[in-house]
Amino acid sequence: MTSDRMKQGLARAPHRSLLKGMGYTNQELARPLIGVVNAKNESIPGHIHLDKIAEAVKSGIRMAGGTPMEVPCIGVCDGTAMNHRGMNYSLPSRELVADSIEAMAEANAFDAMVLIPNCDKIVPGMLMAAGRVNIPSLVVSGGPMLAGRRRGKVLDLTAMFEAVGSVSAGNMTEEELYQMEDYACPGCGSCSGMFTANSMNCLVEAIGMGLPGNGTIPAVYGERIRLAKEAGMKIMDLLERGLLPRDIMTLKAFENALTMDMALGCSTNSVLHLPAIAHDAGVMIDLDLVNVISSRTPNLCKLSPAGPHHMEDLYEAGGVQAVMKELAKKNLLNLDQLTVAGKTIGEICEMADDPIDREVIRPIDEPYKQTGGIAVLRGNLAPDGAVVKQSAVAPEMMVHQGPARVFESEDQAYQAILEGKIKKKDVIIIRYEGPRGGPGMKEMLSPTAAIAGMGLDKDVALITDGRFSGATRGASIGHVSPEAMAAGPIALVEEGDIISINIPEGRLDLLVDDSVLEERKRKWKAPEARFKSGYLARYARMVTSANTGAVLK
């Protein structure tokens, strides 16, 4: 066992002494030491209850003959960090999560790990660490929040952000807004739509690193606690079998994840995280694979913000397993892929119930759309690609041309939107918000939600080298690469330039002559870095482009 290097032999008597100082017995130290990486904190609703999940996991480990050792993990809530300086730290926190788990696992010589995340960057950060350390590991999340309800209306975080725009447009009173905030997030769990956190927790199942139900069992259900106990027991089975993350997270597994991504209509952030997870698992995937899989995968679900359904509806309809069962009917999944459940993806599909609600999970022959929920766009504005959640774009905006309204930061754009300075047909350009320029590729739910709240989401597009929240809807195109800080073409756009968007053809173009762009590029100078010291300054020097997953060099 890996832990023997810390606890076996005469020379390790001092080490055992330290362990016994915490109360561990000889019997406990003779067993495998299982790291229980718990991201519980009191600043994220998705993580406030993870202490209960961790206790259940530890019970399962003990029942199966292991010794659990709980260690902490940081977490940032994208919702509370939104639209202020805190959002600069959100994506960079993913690397801190991965680095710290790697350090803890290696320093403590864990034999295996159970990873307990729930929200946006914590899930991919933990999977990245699992790929790096490559000891038996599995993920059990804290589960999704129930949707809020107020006087017969279903609410979620998207509704709250869009309500701010509605108040600014005079369509809602401040009193109504304040009443909504008491009900939109009714309790613990990851926010109730198919936002980034729930997207990643569902994709954990498709990759094979989580047990069936990981993505959809609500946080407040006893079934979630039972799942955590099963996870604790299952990690001992993985250790005995010697099944490692890199045995599971193969190229075929990531193809399955992308297929599920398209069928569910997941957050565009998944296209940022999957390449990063693959990178640490020794697998290379690129944006071209996204479009290949999207072109053949029907969109079977329209969960908030793309539609009226929420995670509890997907759970009731059969969960991720039921969606996989539909996809398997058209041979769209690699069914021989291994999972931490001890079964292949094909065996899980065979055991799954048929979907109950055919509006929540459409039949494979009657999808919402014949192609997937996400599209990658290319053109002279995004030579290395840009990403859009096409399942949440109004039909009127699938093809659009309009004048550029150029802003050098999210704050500038948001202020202009709230002041009514954006008109129909406009194409908002928000630049210098990429991985290096932001730094940290800030998530921009506030401007997109304000546009939607003002009723302009069918008339106005937003384009950025930053990224958008999974709660975003409308023609919101992010991850534009190369970014402005790297002298990408988005840095050369000027006020009034005509932008052409053609999502069905995968095009994003700046309708300006090449000679003009060359002259603009000759005169271009990079702006001064926003952070000159601390973690973000180091991050900006080391981070790569969004199209490669914004991993660190």
Coordinates of C-alpha atoms in Angstrom, one line a residue:
M1 CA 0.0 0.0 0.0
T2 CA 1.1 3.6 -0.7
S3 CA 0.6 4.5 3.0
D4 CA 3.2 1.9 4.0
R5 CA 5.9 4.4 3.1
M6 CA 4.6 6.5 5.9
K7 CA 3.7 3.9 8.6
Q8 CA 5.7 0.7 8.2
G9 CA 9.0 -0.2 9.7
L10 CA 11.3 0.8 12.5
A11 CA 12.2 4.1 10.9
R12 CA 8.6 5.1 10.8
A13 CA 8.0 5.0 14.6
P14 CA 8.1 8.8 14.8
H15 CA 5.4 9.0 12.1
R16 CA 3.2 6.5 13.9
S17 CA 3.7 8.5 17.1
L18 CA 2.2 11.6 15.4
L19 CA -0.7 9.6 14.0
K20 CA -1.4 8.1 17.4
G21 CA -1.4 11.7 18.8
M22 CA -4.6 12.2 16.8
G23 CA -6.1 9.0 18.4
Y24 CA -5.5 6.5 15.6
T25 CA -5.1 2.9 16.9
N26 CA -2.7 0.2 15.6
Q27 CA -5.7 -1.5 14.1
E28 CA -6.7 1.7 12.1
L29 CA -3.1 2.2 11.0
A30 CA -2.9 -1.3 9.7
R31 CA -5.8 -0.6 7.3
P32 CA -5.6 1.4 4.0
L33 CA -5.6 5.1 4.6
I34 CA -8.3 6.8 2.5
G35 CA -8.2 10.5 2.0
V36 CA -11.6 12.1 2.3
V37 CA -11.2 15.5 0.6
N38 CA -14.0 17.7 1.8
A39 CA -14.7 21.1 0.3
K40 CA -17.2 22.0 3.1
N41 CA -17.4 25.7 3.9
E42 CA -19.9 28.2 5.1
S43 CA -19.6 30.6 2.2
I44 CA -21.3 28.4 -0.5
P45 CA -24.8 27.0 -0.3
G46 CA -23.6 24.0 -2.4
H47 CA -21.0 23.2 0.3
I48 CA -22.7 24.2 3.6
H49 CA -23.9 20.6 4.1
L50 CA -20.8 18.7 2.9
D51 CA -19.9 17.8 6.5
K52 CA -22.8 15.4 6.5
I53 CA -21.7 13.9 3.1
A54 CA -18.2 13.5 4.5
E55 CA -19.4 11.7 7.6
A56 CA -21.4 9.3 5.5
V57 CA -18.4 8.6 3.3
K58 CA -16.3 7.9 6.3
S59 CA -18.9 5.5 7.6
G60 CA -18.8 3.7 4.4
I61 CA -15.0 3.5 4.4
R62 CA -15.0 2.1 7.9
M63 CA -17.7 -0.5 7.1
A64 CA -15.6 -1.7 4.2
G65 CA -12.4 -2.0 6.3
G66 CA -10.6 1.3 5.6
T67 CA -9.4 4.2 7.7
P68 CA -10.7 7.6 6.5
M69 CA -8.6 10.7 6.9
E70 CA -10.5 13.9 6.2
V71 CA -8.7 16.9 4.7
P72 CA -10.0 20.2 3.6
C73 CA -10.3 21.9 0.2
I74 CA -11.1 25.5 -0.7
G75 CA -14.1 26.6 -2.8
V76 CA -15.3 29.7 -4.4
C77 CA -19.0 30.4 -5.2
D78 CA -19.4 31.9 -8.6
G79 CA -22.7 33.4 -7.7
T80 CA -21.5 35.5 -4.7
A81 CA -18.2 36.3 -6.5
M82 CA -20.1 37.5 -9.6
N83 CA -19.5 41.0 -11.0
H84 CA -16.8 42.1 -8.5
R85 CA -13.2 41.5 -7.9
G86 CA -13.9 38.1 -6.4
M87 CA -14.7 36.7 -9.8
N88 CA -11.1 37.1 -10.9
Y89 CA -10.3 34.3 -8.4
S90 CA -12.9 31.8 -9.5
L91 CA -11.3 30.0 -12.4
P92 CA -7.8 30.4 -10.9
S93 CA -9.1 28.6 -7.8
R94 CA -9.5 25.5 -9.9
E95 CA -5.7 25.2 -10.1
L96 CA -5.4 25.8 -6.4
V97 CA -7.9 23.0 -5.7
A98 CA -5.9 20.6 -7.9
D99 CA -2.5 21.6 -6.6
S100 CA -3.6 21.4 -2.9
I101 CA -5.1 17.9 -3.3
E102 CA -2.0 16.7 -5.1
A103 CA 0.1 18.0 -2.3
M104 CA -2.1 16.5 0.4
A105 CA -2.4 13.1 -1.3
E106 CA 1.3 12.8 -1.9
A107 CA 2.4 14.2 1.5
N108 CA 0.0 12.0 3.4
A109 CA 0.6 8.9 1.3
F110 CA -3.1 8.2 0.9
D111 CA -3.9 4.8 -0.6
A112 CA -7.0 6.1 -2.3
M113 CA -9.3 9.2 -2.2
V114 CA -12.9 10.1 -2.1
L115 CA -13.4 13.6 -3.4
I116 CA -16.4 15.6 -2.1
P117 CA -17.1 18.8 -4.2
N118 CA -20.3 20.4 -5.4
C119 CA -19.7 23.6 -7.2
D120 CA -18.2 25.1 -10.3
K121 CA -14.4 25.0 -10.1
I122 CA -14.2 22.5 -7.3
V123 CA -15.5 19.5 -9.3
P124 CA -13.0 19.9 -12.3
G125 CA -10.2 20.8 -9.9
M126 CA -10.7 17.6 -8.0
L127 CA -10.9 15.5 -11.2
M128 CA -7.7 17.2 -12.4
A129 CA -6.0 16.1 -9.1
A130 CA -7.3 12.6 -9.5
G131 CA -5.7 12.4 -12.9
R132 CA -2.4 13.7 -11.6
V133 CA -2.1 11.6 -8.5
N134 CA -3.6 8.5 -10.1
I135 CA -4.5 6.5 -7.0
P136 CA -7.9 4.9 -6.8
S137 CA -10.4 7.8 -6.5
L138 CA -14.1 8.6 -6.9
V139 CA -16.2 11.7 -6.7
V140 CA -19.4 12.0 -4.7
S141 CA -20.9 15.5 -4.8
G142 CA -23.3 17.2 -2.4
G143 CA -26.2 17.2 -4.9
P144 CA -28.4 19.9 -6.5
M145 CA -30.5 22.5 -4.7
L146 CA -34.3 22.3 -5.1
A147 CA -35.8 25.0 -7.2
G148 CA -37.4 27.9 -5.4
R149 CA -41.1 28.6 -5.4
R150 CA -43.1 31.7 -4.8
R151 CA -46.9 32.1 -5.4
G152 CA -46.9 29.3 -8.0
K153 CA -43.8 30.6 -9.8
V154 CA -40.7 28.5 -10.0
L155 CA -37.5 30.4 -9.2
D156 CA -33.8 29.9 -9.5
L157 CA -30.6 31.9 -9.5
T158 CA -31.1 32.9 -13.2
A159 CA -34.4 34.5 -12.3
M160 CA -32.7 36.6 -9.6
F161 CA -30.0 37.9 -11.9
E162 CA -32.5 38.6 -14.6
A163 CA -34.8 40.4 -12.2
V164 CA -32.1 43.0 -11.6
G165 CA -32.4 43.9 -15.3
S166 CA -36.2 43.9 -15.0
V167 CA -36.0 46.4 -12.2
S168 CA -33.7 48.6 -14.3
A169 CA -36.1 48.4 -17.2
G170 CA -39.0 49.4 -15.0
N171 CA -40.7 46.0 -15.5
M172 CA -40.4 45.0 -11.8
T173 CA -40.4 46.9 -8.5
E174 CA -37.6 46.8 -6.0
E175 CA -40.0 45.4 -3.5
E176 CA -40.8 42.4 -5.8
L177 CA -37.1 41.9 -6.3
Y178 CA -36.4 41.8 -2.5
Q179 CA -39.3 39.3 -2.0
M180 CA -37.9 37.0 -4.7
E181 CA -34.5 36.8 -3.1
D182 CA -36.0 35.1 0.0
Y183 CA -37.3 32.2 -2.1
A184 CA -35.1 31.7 -5.2
C185 CA -32.5 29.6 -3.4
P186 CA -34.5 27.6 -0.8
G187 CA -31.7 25.6 0.8
C188 CA -28.4 23.8 0.4
G189 CA -27.1 22.3 -2.8
S190 CA -25.7 23.4 -6.1
C191 CA -27.9 26.0 -7.9
S192 CA -31.0 24.2 -9.3
G193 CA -30.6 24.6 -13.1
M194 CA -28.2 23.0 -15.6
F195 CA -25.5 25.6 -14.6
T196 CA -21.8 24.8 -14.4
A197 CA -21.9 22.9 -11.1
N198 CA -24.7 20.6 -12.0
S199 CA -23.2 20.2 -15.5
M200 CA -19.9 19.0 -14.1
N201 CA -21.6 16.7 -11.5
C202 CA -23.6 15.1 -14.3
L203 CA -20.5 14.7 -16.5
V204 CA -18.7 13.0 -13.6
E205 CA -21.1 10.1 -14.2
A206 CA -20.6 10.1 -17.9
I207 CA -16.8 10.1 -17.5
G208 CA -17.2 7.2 -15.1
M209 CA -15.8 8.8 -11.9
G210 CA -19.0 9.0 -10.0
L211 CA -21.7 6.5 -9.0
P212 CA -25.1 6.6 -10.7
G213 CA -27.1 9.4 -9.2
N214 CA -24.2 11.6 -8.4
G215 CA -25.4 14.4 -10.7
T216 CA -29.1 14.5 -9.9
I217 CA -30.1 13.2 -6.5
P218 CA -31.2 16.4 -4.6
A219 CA -28.9 17.6 -1.8
V220 CA -31.7 17.3 0.8
Y221 CA -32.7 13.7 0.1
G222 CA -31.7 10.8 2.4
E223 CA -30.8 9.1 -0.9
R224 CA -27.8 11.5 -1.2
I225 CA -26.5 10.3 2.2
R226 CA -26.9 6.7 1.2
L227 CA -25.0 7.4 -2.0
A228 CA -22.2 8.9 0.1
K229 CA -22.0 5.7 2.2
E230 CA -21.9 3.6 -0.9
A231 CA -19.1 5.8 -2.2
G232 CA -17.1 5.1 0.9
M233 CA -17.6 1.4 0.6
K234 CA -16.9 1.5 -3.2
I235 CA -13.5 3.1 -2.8
M236 CA -12.3 0.1 -0.9
D237 CA -13.4 -2.1 -3.9
L238 CA -11.5 0.2 -6.3
L239 CA -8.4 -0.1 -4.1
E240 CA -8.6 -3.9 -4.0
R241 CA -9.0 -4.0 -7.8
G242 CA -6.3 -1.5 -8.4
L243 CA -8.6 0.5 -10.7
L244 CA -7.0 3.9 -11.3
P245 CA -8.4 7.2 -12.6
R246 CA -6.3 7.0 -15.7
D247 CA -7.8 3.6 -16.4
I248 CA -11.3 5.3 -16.4
M249 CA -10.6 8.7 -17.8
T250 CA -9.6 7.7 -21.3
L251 CA -10.3 9.5 -24.6
K252 CA -13.4 7.3 -25.0
A253 CA -14.6 8.5 -21.5
F254 CA -14.2 12.1 -22.5
E255 CA -16.1 11.4 -25.7
N256 CA -18.9 10.1 -23.6
A257 CA -18.7 13.2 -21.4
L258 CA -19.0 15.5 -24.4
T259 CA -21.9 13.4 -25.8
M260 CA -23.7 13.8 -22.5
D261 CA -22.8 17.5 -22.5
M262 CA -24.6 18.0 -25.8
A263 CA -27.6 15.9 -24.9
L264 CA -28.2 17.7 -21.6
G265 CA -27.4 21.2 -22.9
C266 CA -24.7 21.8 -20.3
S267 CA -22.8 25.0 -19.4
T268 CA -20.3 26.3 -21.9
N269 CA -17.8 26.1 -19.0
S270 CA -17.7 22.4 -19.5
V271 CA -15.8 23.0 -22.7
L272 CA -13.2 24.8 -20.6
H273 CA -13.0 22.2 -17.9
L274 CA -13.0 18.9 -19.8
P275 CA -9.8 19.7 -21.8
A276 CA -8.1 20.7 -18.5
I277 CA -9.2 17.4 -16.8
A278 CA -8.1 15.5 -19.8
H279 CA -4.7 17.2 -19.8
D280 CA -4.0 16.0 -16.3
A281 CA -5.2 12.5 -17.1
G282 CA -2.7 12.4 -20.0
V283 CA -5.4 12.7 -22.7
M284 CA -5.6 15.4 -25.4
I285 CA -8.9 16.8 -26.6
D286 CA -9.5 19.9 -28.6
L287 CA -12.4 22.1 -29.7
D288 CA -12.8 20.4 -33.0
L289 CA -13.9 17.2 -31.2
V290 CA -16.6 19.3 -29.5
N291 CA -18.2 20.2 -32.9
V292 CA -17.8 16.6 -34.2
I293 CA -19.7 15.2 -31.2
S294 CA -22.2 18.1 -31.2
S295 CA -23.0 17.5 -34.9
R296 CA -24.1 13.9 -34.2
T297 CA -25.7 14.2 -30.7
P298 CA -29.3 15.3 -30.3
N299 CA -30.2 17.8 -27.6
L300 CA -32.6 15.8 -25.4
C301 CA -33.0 18.2 -22.4
K302 CA -33.9 21.8 -21.9
L303 CA -33.1 22.6 -18.3
S304 CA -32.9 26.1 -16.9
P305 CA -31.7 28.5 -18.3
A306 CA -32.5 26.9 -21.7
G307 CA -36.0 25.7 -20.6
P308 CA -38.4 25.4 -17.7
H309 CA -37.1 22.3 -16.1
H310 CA -34.7 22.0 -13.1
M311 CA -32.4 19.3 -11.7
E312 CA -35.2 17.8 -9.5
D313 CA -37.2 17.2 -12.7
L314 CA -34.3 15.5 -14.4
Y315 CA -33.9 13.3 -11.3
E316 CA -37.6 12.4 -11.3
A317 CA -37.4 11.6 -15.0
G318 CA -34.6 9.1 -14.6
G319 CA -31.4 11.1 -14.2
V320 CA -28.2 10.8 -16.1
Q321 CA -28.7 7.1 -16.5
A322 CA -32.0 7.5 -18.4
V323 CA -30.3 10.1 -20.7
M324 CA -27.5 7.6 -21.4
K325 CA -30.0 4.9 -22.1
E326 CA -31.6 7.1 -24.8
L327 CA -28.2 7.9 -26.3
A328 CA -27.3 4.2 -26.3
K329 CA -30.2 3.5 -28.6
K330 CA -28.3 5.3 -31.4
N331 CA -24.9 3.9 -30.4
L332 CA -23.7 7.4 -29.4
L333 CA -21.8 6.2 -26.3
N334 CA -18.7 4.1 -25.8
L335 CA -20.5 1.4 -23.8
D336 CA -17.4 -0.6 -22.9
Q337 CA -16.0 2.2 -20.7
L338 CA -15.2 1.3 -17.1
T339 CA -16.7 3.3 -14.2
V340 CA -16.1 3.5 -10.5
A341 CA -19.4 1.7 -10.0
G342 CA -17.7 -1.6 -11.1
K343 CA -19.9 -1.7 -14.2
T344 CA -19.4 -0.5 -17.7
I345 CA -21.4 2.4 -19.1
G346 CA -23.3 -0.2 -21.2
E347 CA -24.3 -2.1 -18.0
I348 CA -25.5 1.0 -16.3
C349 CA -27.6 1.8 -19.4
E350 CA -29.2 -1.6 -19.3
M351 CA -30.1 -1.2 -15.6
A352 CA -31.5 2.3 -16.0
D353 CA -35.2 2.9 -16.0
D354 CA -36.9 4.3 -19.1
P355 CA -37.4 8.1 -18.9
I356 CA -40.7 9.0 -17.3
D357 CA -41.3 12.6 -18.3
R358 CA -40.8 12.9 -22.1
E359 CA -40.6 16.6 -22.0
V360 CA -37.7 16.6 -19.5
I361 CA -35.9 13.8 -21.4
R362 CA -37.0 13.7 -25.0
P363 CA -37.0 10.4 -26.9
I364 CA -33.9 10.0 -29.1
D365 CA -36.0 10.2 -32.2
E366 CA -37.9 13.3 -31.1
P367 CA -35.2 15.6 -29.7
Y368 CA -35.5 19.3 -29.0
K369 CA -32.8 19.7 -31.6
Q370 CA -30.9 17.3 -33.9
T371 CA -27.5 18.7 -32.8
G372 CA -26.0 19.3 -29.4
G373 CA -26.4 22.1 -26.9
I374 CA -23.0 23.6 -27.4
A375 CA -21.3 24.8 -30.6
V376 CA -17.7 26.0 -31.3
L377 CA -17.5 29.0 -33.7
R378 CA -14.5 30.0 -35.7
G379 CA -13.7 32.9 -38.0
N380 CA -11.4 35.9 -38.2
L381 CA -12.7 37.1 -34.9
A382 CA -11.9 33.8 -33.2
P383 CA -9.3 31.9 -35.2
D384 CA -8.7 29.4 -32.3
G385 CA -12.4 29.1 -31.5
A386 CA -15.2 30.5 -29.4
V387 CA -18.0 28.7 -27.5
V388 CA -21.8 29.3 -27.4
K389 CA -24.6 27.4 -25.6
Q390 CA -26.8 27.2 -28.7
S391 CA -29.6 25.4 -26.9
A392 CA -30.2 28.6 -25.0
V393 CA -30.1 31.0 -28.0
A394 CA -33.4 32.3 -29.4
P395 CA -34.0 31.2 -33.0
E396 CA -33.9 34.9 -34.1
M397 CA -30.3 35.2 -32.9
M398 CA -28.9 32.0 -34.5
V399 CA -27.8 34.2 -37.5
H400 CA -27.2 37.9 -36.7
Q401 CA -25.3 40.9 -37.9
G402 CA -24.9 44.1 -36.0
P403 CA -22.6 47.0 -34.9
A404 CA -20.0 46.4 -32.3
R405 CA -20.3 48.2 -29.0
V406 CA -16.8 47.9 -27.5
F407 CA -16.0 47.7 -23.8
E408 CA -12.7 47.1 -22.2
S409 CA -14.1 45.4 -19.1
E410 CA -17.2 43.7 -17.8
D411 CA -17.9 46.6 -15.4
Q412 CA -18.0 49.1 -18.3
A413 CA -20.5 46.9 -20.3
Y414 CA -22.7 46.2 -17.3
Q415 CA -23.0 49.9 -16.5
A416 CA -23.9 50.8 -20.1
I417 CA -26.6 48.1 -20.1
L418 CA -28.2 49.3 -16.9
E419 CA -28.2 52.9 -18.2
G420 CA -30.1 51.8 -21.3
K421 CA -27.3 52.6 -23.7
I422 CA -27.6 49.3 -25.6
K423 CA -30.0 49.1 -28.5
K424 CA -31.5 46.3 -30.6
K425 CA -29.1 44.8 -33.1
D426 CA -26.0 45.8 -31.0
V427 CA -23.2 43.3 -30.6
I428 CA -21.6 43.9 -27.2
I429 CA -17.8 43.2 -27.2
I430 CA -16.3 42.7 -23.7
R431 CA -12.6 42.2 -24.0
Y432 CA -9.5 42.0 -21.8
E433 CA -11.4 39.5 -19.6
G434 CA -9.6 36.3 -20.8
P435 CA -7.5 34.0 -18.8
R436 CA -4.5 36.3 -19.0
G437 CA -6.2 39.6 -19.4
G438 CA -8.9 39.4 -16.7
P439 CA -6.9 37.7 -15.2
G440 CA -8.9 34.7 -14.5
M441 CA -11.6 34.8 -17.3
K442 CA -14.4 36.3 -15.2
E443 CA -17.8 34.7 -15.5
M444 CA -20.3 37.3 -16.8
L445 CA -23.8 36.4 -15.7
S446 CA -24.6 40.0 -14.6
P447 CA -24.5 41.6 -18.1
T448 CA -26.2 38.7 -19.8
A449 CA -28.9 38.5 -17.2
A450 CA -29.5 42.2 -17.4
I451 CA -30.0 42.0 -21.2
A452 CA -32.5 39.1 -20.7
G453 CA -34.2 41.0 -17.9
M454 CA -34.7 44.0 -20.2
G455 CA -36.2 41.7 -22.8
L456 CA -33.3 42.2 -25.3
D457 CA -32.0 38.7 -25.4
K458 CA -33.6 38.1 -28.8
D459 CA -32.1 41.3 -30.2
V460 CA -28.6 41.7 -28.7
A461 CA -25.5 39.5 -28.8
L462 CA -22.6 39.5 -26.3
I463 CA -19.1 38.4 -27.3
T464 CA -16.1 38.1 -24.9
D465 CA -12.7 36.5 -24.4
G466 CA -14.0 35.9 -20.9
R467 CA -16.7 33.3 -20.1
F468 CA -20.3 33.1 -19.2
S469 CA -22.2 31.5 -16.4
G470 CA -24.0 28.2 -16.9
A471 CA -27.1 30.3 -15.9
T472 CA -26.6 32.5 -19.0
R473 CA -29.1 32.4 -21.9
G474 CA -29.2 34.3 -25.2
A475 CA -26.6 34.8 -27.9
S476 CA -23.7 34.9 -25.5
I477 CA -20.4 33.8 -27.1
G478 CA -17.4 33.3 -24.9
H479 CA -13.9 31.9 -24.8
V480 CA -12.9 33.9 -27.8
S481 CA -9.4 32.8 -28.6
P482 CA -6.8 34.2 -28.9
E483 CA -7.8 36.6 -26.2
A484 CA -7.3 40.4 -26.4
M485 CA -4.3 40.4 -24.1
A486 CA -2.6 38.0 -26.4
A487 CA -3.2 40.4 -29.4
G488 CA -6.1 38.3 -30.6
P489 CA -8.4 39.9 -33.2
I490 CA -11.0 40.8 -30.5
A491 CA -8.4 43.4 -29.4
L492 CA -8.7 45.1 -32.8
V493 CA -12.5 45.6 -32.9
E494 CA -13.6 49.2 -33.0
E495 CA -16.9 50.8 -32.1
G496 CA -19.4 50.4 -35.0
D497 CA -17.6 47.6 -36.8
I498 CA -20.0 45.0 -38.1
I499 CA -19.9 41.6 -36.5
S500 CA -21.4 38.6 -38.2
I501 CA -22.6 35.6 -36.2
N502 CA -23.7 32.4 -37.9
I503 CA -24.2 29.7 -35.3
P504 CA -25.5 27.0 -37.7
E505 CA -22.4 27.4 -39.9
G506 CA -20.1 27.7 -36.9
R507 CA -18.9 31.2 -37.9
L508 CA -17.9 34.3 -36.0
D509 CA -16.5 37.1 -38.2
L510 CA -15.4 40.7 -38.0
L511 CA -16.4 42.3 -41.3
V512 CA -13.4 44.5 -41.7
D513 CA -10.8 44.3 -44.5
D514 CA -7.6 42.3 -43.6
S515 CA -5.5 45.3 -44.5
V516 CA -7.3 47.5 -42.0
L517 CA -6.9 44.8 -39.3
E518 CA -3.2 44.6 -40.1
E519 CA -2.8 48.3 -39.6
R520 CA -4.7 48.2 -36.3
K521 CA -2.6 45.3 -35.1
R522 CA 0.6 47.3 -36.0
K523 CA -0.5 50.1 -33.7
W524 CA -1.9 47.9 -30.9
K525 CA -0.3 47.9 -27.5
A526 CA -1.1 45.6 -24.6
P527 CA -2.7 47.4 -21.7
E528 CA -1.1 47.4 -18.3
A529 CA -1.7 44.3 -16.2
R530 CA -4.5 44.7 -13.7
F531 CA -2.7 42.7 -11.0
K532 CA 1.0 43.3 -10.4
S533 CA 1.5 41.0 -7.4
G534 CA 0.1 38.0 -5.6
Y535 CA -1.5 34.9 -7.0
L536 CA -3.3 36.5 -9.9
A537 CA -0.1 38.1 -11.2
R538 CA 1.6 34.7 -11.2
Y539 CA -1.5 33.1 -12.7
A540 CA -1.6 35.6 -15.6
R541 CA 2.1 34.9 -16.4
M542 CA 1.5 31.1 -16.5
V543 CA -2.0 30.5 -17.9
T544 CA -2.7 29.3 -21.4
S545 CA -5.5 30.1 -23.8
A546 CA -9.2 29.2 -23.2
N547 CA -9.2 26.8 -26.2
T548 CA -6.6 24.6 -24.4
G549 CA -8.6 24.7 -21.1
A550 CA -6.8 27.6 -19.5
V551 CA -4.3 25.2 -17.9
L552 CA -1.1 26.5 -16.5
K553 CA 2.2 26.2 -18.3

